[in-house]
Amino acid sequence: MNNSLNSANETMTGLDESRLDAAVARGILRRAQADRLSEFWVEQEHIADSAEPVSHADVEEVRFVRGFHDVFIAIGIVTFLFGLSYGLRNMGLSGIGPGITAAAIWVLSEIFARKMRLALPSFLLTVAFTPVLFIACIRLIGVQTGQGFLSFFNFDQIEPTVLILPTLVAIGGAGLHYLRFKVPVGLAMIAGGAVFLAAVLLEIVIPGPLDSHIAWFLLLSGIACFLLAMFFDARDLERVTVNSDKAFWLHLLAAPMIVHSLLVIVAGDGGDQSASYAFLVIGLLLSLGLVAIIVDRRAILVSGLGYFGAAIGVLMTEADVSSEATLAITLVLLGCFILLLGSAWRAVRRTLVSLFSSTALMRFVPTIN
């Protein structure tokens, strides 16, 4: 009897995709129903994996490693893909190499993302698929670029019109990959592709201004990604379903665009390195920090830590402190700031959120019990 119960429990801990496919083939379920059941099962597994079911709404969990097995498989995937790319290039197949690599990523996704549902391998394969597919399209149409992926952003060297089709294919591929495997970070890949497509189209319609106003473009793009992230956050205020994971990666995409562009627009490029510049940077980052605390997302704070440390360094230099002492004091102060805010996060959130308890804002941010 106990063996039967154990067997039943083992069966219920996972959802066999092959059995779902068989049920669809026999007409028991429609494909859309099977996909919804599969996504629901993943959400329930996330809830079961959580030590505290709903009282941890202020804890920003990242569910992409469930054990060292994930890490071990991820190392194998990275090694295989690098080896495949290197081998194809040495065989003189660099033109079609990225296309073969993209196909290999899809096949691996079928195994590790759809069938085995391994978190970290699924994440790595999803992040790799879109840029590899983009490079494959670029190679296919024979676009000549400079060194490295960043050369695609230099519209002085590349005609932006030739980037439309590869970008659309990459976004479409990212969308299909997300619909097929439902890995939360896939939404961030689609959003990132959409931002790049917007930059290409803007450069085509109005050539020139993008280069001189890139900070404003990044700010608007970052805000758009932030609002999309808040849309998913609002659908899961308890932070227990995959909507929270989708929001996390979108916040991670939006944060550096918002922080960097705001600092450039408001504080300038920092060329003067004066005390007034440092205070302006610190004030701006503290304001962004308040937003991060209220929405309970640390991505904005993490994106601004480097600027915060640089501003402290400027103040130390203005105080005529030696370079060695400046580095030590900067690191100590930055570390204390992170530790104090991290340990007092819940208390600070409770105070700030209470100020907005009677406003419509509470429909979009988690509360603290």
C-alpha positions as semicolon CSV with decimal commas, in nm:
position;residue;x (nm);y (nm);z (nm)
1;M;0,000;0,000;0,000
2;N;0,277;0,242;0,093
3;N;0,460;0,159;-0,230
4;S;0,148;0,243;-0,429
5;L;0,112;0,578;-0,251
6;N;0,478;0,659;-0,307
7;S;0,444;0,573;-0,674
8;A;0,138;0,795;-0,705
9;N;0,318;1,081;-0,531
10;E;0,616;1,048;-0,764
11;T;0,382;1,057;-1,063
12;M;0,211;1,372;-0,940
13;T;0,536;1,565;-0,885
14;G;0,588;1,610;-1,258
15;L;0,371;1,650;-1,567
16;D;0,478;1,422;-1,851
17;E;0,467;1,618;-2,177
18;S;0,451;1,298;-2,383
19;R;0,131;1,197;-2,203
20;L;-0,016;1,539;-2,267
21;D;0,069;1,504;-2,637
22;A;-0,093;1,160;-2,637
23;A;-0,407;1,305;-2,479
24;V;-0,419;1,571;-2,751
25;A;-0,371;1,308;-3,022
26;R;-0,664;1,105;-2,885
27;G;-0,891;1,409;-2,867
28;I;-0,913;1,412;-2,487
29;L;-0,760;1,761;-2,471
30;R;-0,719;2,039;-2,721
31;R;-0,368;2,172;-2,778
32;A;-0,452;2,504;-2,614
33;Q;-0,590;2,323;-2,308
34;A;-0,278;2,108;-2,283
35;D;-0,055;2,415;-2,299
36;R;-0,258;2,592;-2,029
37;L;-0,247;2,282;-1,809
38;S;0,129;2,262;-1,855
39;E;0,176;2,627;-1,760
40;F;-0,054;2,584;-1,459
41;W;0,151;2,286;-1,344
42;V;0,471;2,489;-1,360
43;E;0,309;2,761;-1,149
44;Q;0,199;2,503;-0,891
45;E;0,553;2,362;-0,877
46;H;0,683;2,715;-0,808
47;I;0,435;2,750;-0,523
48;A;0,532;2,410;-0,383
49;D;0,902;2,498;-0,402
50;S;0,846;2,810;-0,190
51;A;0,911;2,770;0,184
52;E;0,644;3,034;0,262
53;P;0,337;3,018;0,037
54;V;0,207;3,378;0,045
55;S;0,371;3,564;0,329
56;H;0,691;3,620;0,131
57;A;0,548;3,882;-0,105
58;D;0,831;4,121;-0,019
59;V;1,098;3,863;-0,110
60;E;1,219;3,892;-0,469
61;E;1,279;3,530;-0,564
62;V;1,462;3,426;-0,879
63;R;1,360;3,077;-0,985
64;F;1,618;2,966;-1,237
65;V;1,832;2,720;-1,040
66;R;1,672;2,425;-0,861
67;G;1,984;2,224;-0,789
68;F;2,335;2,143;-0,899
69;H;2,190;1,913;-1,165
70;D;2,076;2,229;-1,346
71;V;2,425;2,377;-1,317
72;F;2,586;2,056;-1,444
73;I;2,359;2,040;-1,750
74;A;2,408;2,413;-1,811
75;I;2,787;2,369;-1,821
76;G;2,739;2,094;-2,078
77;I;2,512;2,313;-2,292
78;V;2,753;2,608;-2,291
79;T;3,048;2,381;-2,371
80;F;2,860;2,209;-2,654
81;L;2,740;2,534;-2,815
82;F;3,082;2,698;-2,798
83;G;3,240;2,386;-2,941
84;L;2,982;2,367;-3,219
85;S;3,026;2,733;-3,315
86;Y;3,406;2,707;-3,308
87;G;3,406;2,387;-3,510
88;L;3,173;2,521;-3,778
89;R;3,386;2,834;-3,815
90;N;3,708;2,632;-3,853
91;M;3,538;2,411;-4,113
92;G;3,473;2,719;-4,327
93;L;3,101;2,718;-4,250
94;S;3,094;3,051;-4,069
95;G;2,824;3,174;-4,309
96;I;2,570;2,911;-4,204
97;G;2,723;2,836;-3,865
98;P;2,492;3,063;-3,662
99;G;2,189;2,910;-3,834
100;I;2,302;2,559;-3,742
101;T;2,371;2,678;-3,387
102;A;2,022;2,833;-3,362
103;A;1,870;2,503;-3,478
104;A;2,078;2,317;-3,219
105;I;1,955;2,555;-2,948
106;W;1,595;2,482;-3,046
107;V;1,655;2,105;-3,032
108;L;1,820;2,137;-2,692
109;S;1,525;2,348;-2,576
110;E;1,289;2,067;-2,674
111;I;1,482;1,834;-2,444
112;F;1,576;2,050;-2,146
113;A;1,309;2,323;-2,151
114;R;0,995;2,145;-2,271
115;K;1,048;1,783;-2,169
116;M;1,278;1,793;-1,864
117;R;1,186;2,150;-1,756
118;L;1,529;2,228;-1,612
119;A;1,532;2,590;-1,497
120;L;1,889;2,712;-1,560
121;P;1,936;2,528;-1,893
122;S;1,601;2,669;-2,011
123;F;1,715;3,019;-1,915
124;L;2,049;2,990;-2,098
125;L;1,895;2,843;-2,413
126;T;1,627;3,114;-2,424
127;V;1,879;3,397;-2,378
128;A;2,107;3,251;-2,646
129;F;1,844;3,176;-2,910
130;T;1,738;3,528;-3,012
131;P;2,083;3,687;-3,070
132;V;2,211;3,372;-3,244
133;L;1,908;3,375;-3,476
134;F;1,967;3,744;-3,545
135;I;2,332;3,679;-3,635
136;A;2,222;3,388;-3,855
137;C;1,992;3,619;-4,055
138;I;2,266;3,882;-4,081
139;R;2,508;3,622;-4,221
140;L;2,243;3,489;-4,458
141;I;2,186;3,826;-4,626
142;G;2,560;3,900;-4,628
143;V;2,570;4,217;-4,418
144;Q;2,927;4,328;-4,348
145;T;2,983;4,452;-3,993
146;G;3,265;4,559;-3,769
147;Q;3,401;4,361;-3,479
148;G;3,156;4,239;-3,220
149;F;2,780;4,250;-3,173
150;L;2,779;4,619;-3,074
151;S;2,876;4,710;-3,430
152;F;2,511;4,655;-3,525
153;F;2,424;4,970;-3,330
154;N;2,662;5,183;-3,539
155;F;2,434;5,307;-3,815
156;D;2,724;5,498;-3,972
157;Q;2,872;5,163;-4,080
158;I;2,551;4,965;-4,140
159;E;2,252;5,074;-4,345
160;P;1,961;5,049;-4,099
161;T;1,715;4,928;-4,365
162;V;1,900;4,598;-4,401
163;L;1,853;4,531;-4,031
164;I;1,472;4,533;-4,045
165;L;1,425;4,179;-4,176
166;P;1,683;4,014;-3,943
167;T;1,535;4,197;-3,645
168;L;1,180;4,095;-3,735
169;V;1,291;3,735;-3,781
170;A;1,472;3,742;-3,446
171;I;1,167;3,887;-3,267
172;G;0,940;3,635;-3,437
173;G;1,176;3,353;-3,343
174;A;1,185;3,476;-2,983
175;G;0,806;3,483;-2,982
176;L;0,778;3,128;-3,117
177;H;1,039;3,010;-2,867
178;Y;0,843;3,168;-2,583
179;L;0,510;3,023;-2,700
180;R;0,666;2,679;-2,735
181;F;0,872;2,661;-2,416
182;K;0,717;2,934;-2,197
183;V;1,042;3,037;-2,029
184;P;0,974;3,370;-1,850
185;V;1,296;3,540;-1,964
186;G;1,171;3,497;-2,321
187;L;0,946;3,800;-2,276
188;A;1,251;4,013;-2,195
189;M;1,420;3,887;-2,514
190;I;1,114;3,986;-2,717
191;A;1,104;4,328;-2,549
192;G;1,476;4,381;-2,612
193;G;1,427;4,296;-2,979
194;A;1,137;4,539;-2,997
195;V;1,355;4,817;-2,853
196;F;1,624;4,751;-3,114
197;L;1,362;4,743;-3,392
198;A;1,227;5,078;-3,273
199;A;1,579;5,223;-3,290
200;V;1,624;5,093;-3,646
201;L;1,288;5,227;-3,764
202;L;1,347;5,564;-3,598
203;E;1,685;5,595;-3,769
204;I;1,520;5,517;-4,103
205;V;1,234;5,764;-4,061
206;I;1,441;6,043;-3,903
207;P;1,813;5,983;-3,975
208;G;2,060;6,136;-3,732
209;P;1,878;6,247;-3,414
210;L;1,894;5,903;-3,253
211;D;2,269;5,925;-3,211
212;S;2,254;6,265;-3,040
213;H;1,945;6,183;-2,834
214;I;2,012;5,820;-2,748
215;A;1,960;5,888;-2,377
216;W;1,602;6,002;-2,436
217;F;1,535;5,699;-2,654
218;L;1,672;5,463;-2,387
219;L;1,470;5,641;-2,118
220;L;1,142;5,603;-2,307
221;S;1,227;5,241;-2,394
222;G;1,317;5,166;-2,033
223;I;0,993;5,320;-1,907
224;A;0,795;5,113;-2,159
225;C;0,966;4,793;-2,038
226;F;0,910;4,900;-1,675
227;L;0,537;4,951;-1,736
228;L;0,515;4,611;-1,903
229;A;0,688;4,459;-1,601
230;M;0,443;4,632;-1,368
231;F;0,157;4,486;-1,574
232;F;0,275;4,135;-1,489
233;D;0,354;4,234;-1,131
234;A;-0,003;4,361;-1,089
235;R;-0,132;4,020;-1,199
236;D;0,063;3,846;-0,922
237;L;0,084;4,064;-0,612
238;E;0,164;3,759;-0,399
239;R;0,470;3,673;-0,614
240;V;0,386;3,303;-0,643
241;T;0,325;3,244;-1,017
242;V;0,534;3,272;-1,333
243;N;0,397;3,624;-1,387
244;S;0,637;3,733;-1,114
245;D;0,927;3,574;-1,304
246;K;0,823;3,747;-1,625
247;A;0,813;4,080;-1,442
248;F;1,154;4,020;-1,284
249;W;1,335;3,981;-1,616
250;L;1,153;4,278;-1,767
251;H;1,256;4,490;-1,467
252;L;1,612;4,370;-1,516
253;L;1,595;4,483;-1,881
254;A;1,438;4,819;-1,799
255;A;1,655;4,918;-1,502
256;P;1,990;4,989;-1,675
257;M;1,819;5,182;-1,954
258;I;1,630;5,402;-1,707
259;V;1,921;5,459;-1,467
260;H;2,187;5,532;-1,730
261;S;1,969;5,757;-1,945
262;L;1,836;5,957;-1,648
263;L;2,187;6,016;-1,518
264;V;2,303;6,136;-1,860
265;I;1,998;6,363;-1,906
266;V;1,986;6,510;-1,554
267;A;2,346;6,496;-1,435
268;G;2,533;6,506;-1,766
269;D;2,813;6,269;-1,865
270;G;3,013;6,340;-1,550
271;G;3,298;6,506;-1,732
272;D;3,339;6,774;-1,466
273;Q;3,355;6,519;-1,179
274;S;3,266;6,792;-0,928
275;A;3,107;6,762;-0,585
276;S;2,784;6,912;-0,719
277;Y;2,772;6,642;-0,984
278;A;2,827;6,374;-0,719
279;F;2,549;6,508;-0,497
280;L;2,315;6,528;-0,796
281;V;2,389;6,166;-0,885
282;I;2,335;6,049;-0,527
283;G;2,007;6,241;-0,501
284;L;1,881;6,097;-0,829
285;L;1,976;5,743;-0,728
286;L;1,805;5,781;-0,391
287;S;1,489;5,891;-0,572
288;L;1,508;5,586;-0,797
289;G;1,571;5,379;-0,485
290;L;1,238;5,494;-0,341
291;V;1,065;5,372;-0,657
292;A;1,248;5,037;-0,629
293;I;1,140;4,994;-0,267
294;I;0,777;5,081;-0,336
295;V;0,744;4,838;-0,629
296;D;0,958;4,583;-0,438
297;R;1,210;4,534;-0,719
298;R;1,584;4,571;-0,657
299;A;1,693;4,585;-1,022
300;I;1,698;4,967;-1,030
301;L;1,916;4,981;-0,720
302;V;2,157;4,723;-0,857
303;S;2,187;4,914;-1,185
304;G;2,274;5,233;-0,997
305;L;2,531;5,089;-0,754
306;G;2,825;5,159;-0,984
307;Y;2,721;5,522;-1,029
308;F;2,662;5,553;-0,654
309;G;3,012;5,424;-0,580
310;A;3,162;5,658;-0,840
311;A;2,983;5,954;-0,682
312;I;3,118;5,863;-0,339
313;G;3,465;5,839;-0,493
314;V;3,430;6,190;-0,638
315;L;3,335;6,326;-0,296
316;M;3,635;6,155;-0,137
317;T;3,863;6,303;-0,401
318;E;3,715;6,649;-0,342
319;A;3,794;6,602;0,028
320;D;4,160;6,553;-0,069
321;V;4,171;6,189;0,043
322;S;4,443;5,968;-0,104
323;S;4,351;5,733;-0,387
324;E;4,407;5,421;-0,174
325;A;4,189;5,554;0,107
326;T;3,927;5,671;-0,144
327;L;3,889;5,320;-0,284
328;A;3,867;5,164;0,062
329;I;3,618;5,419;0,197
330;T;3,405;5,397;-0,118
331;L;3,382;5,018;-0,099
332;V;3,306;5,023;0,275
333;L;3,033;5,287;0,240
334;L;2,883;5,114;-0,062
335;G;2,886;4,780;0,119
336;C;2,725;4,930;0,429
337;F;2,455;5,092;0,217
338;I;2,371;4,759;0,052
339;L;2,374;4,565;0,380
340;L;2,169;4,820;0,574
341;L;1,910;4,862;0,302
342;G;1,894;4,489;0,241
343;S;1,841;4,404;0,607
344;A;1,589;4,686;0,659
345;W;1,410;4,639;0,327
346;R;1,089;4,507;0,481
347;A;1,069;4,781;0,744
348;V;1,141;5,058;0,492
349;R;0,880;4,917;0,252
350;R;0,619;4,897;0,526
351;T;0,673;5,265;0,607
352;L;0,666;5,385;0,248
353;V;0,378;5,168;0,133
354;S;0,166;5,281;0,429
355;L;0,179;5,634;0,286
356;F;-0,005;5,512;-0,023
357;S;-0,244;5,268;0,147
358;S;-0,555;5,456;0,032
359;T;-0,441;5,522;-0,326
360;A;-0,484;5,333;-0,651
361;L;-0,111;5,255;-0,644
362;M;-0,176;4,962;-0,408
363;R;-0,346;4,773;-0,691
364;F;-0,009;4,739;-0,862
365;V;0,243;4,675;-0,582
366;P;0,270;4,400;-0,319
367;T;0,163;4,479;0,035
368;I;0,341;4,374;0,352
369;N;0,147;4,177;0,611
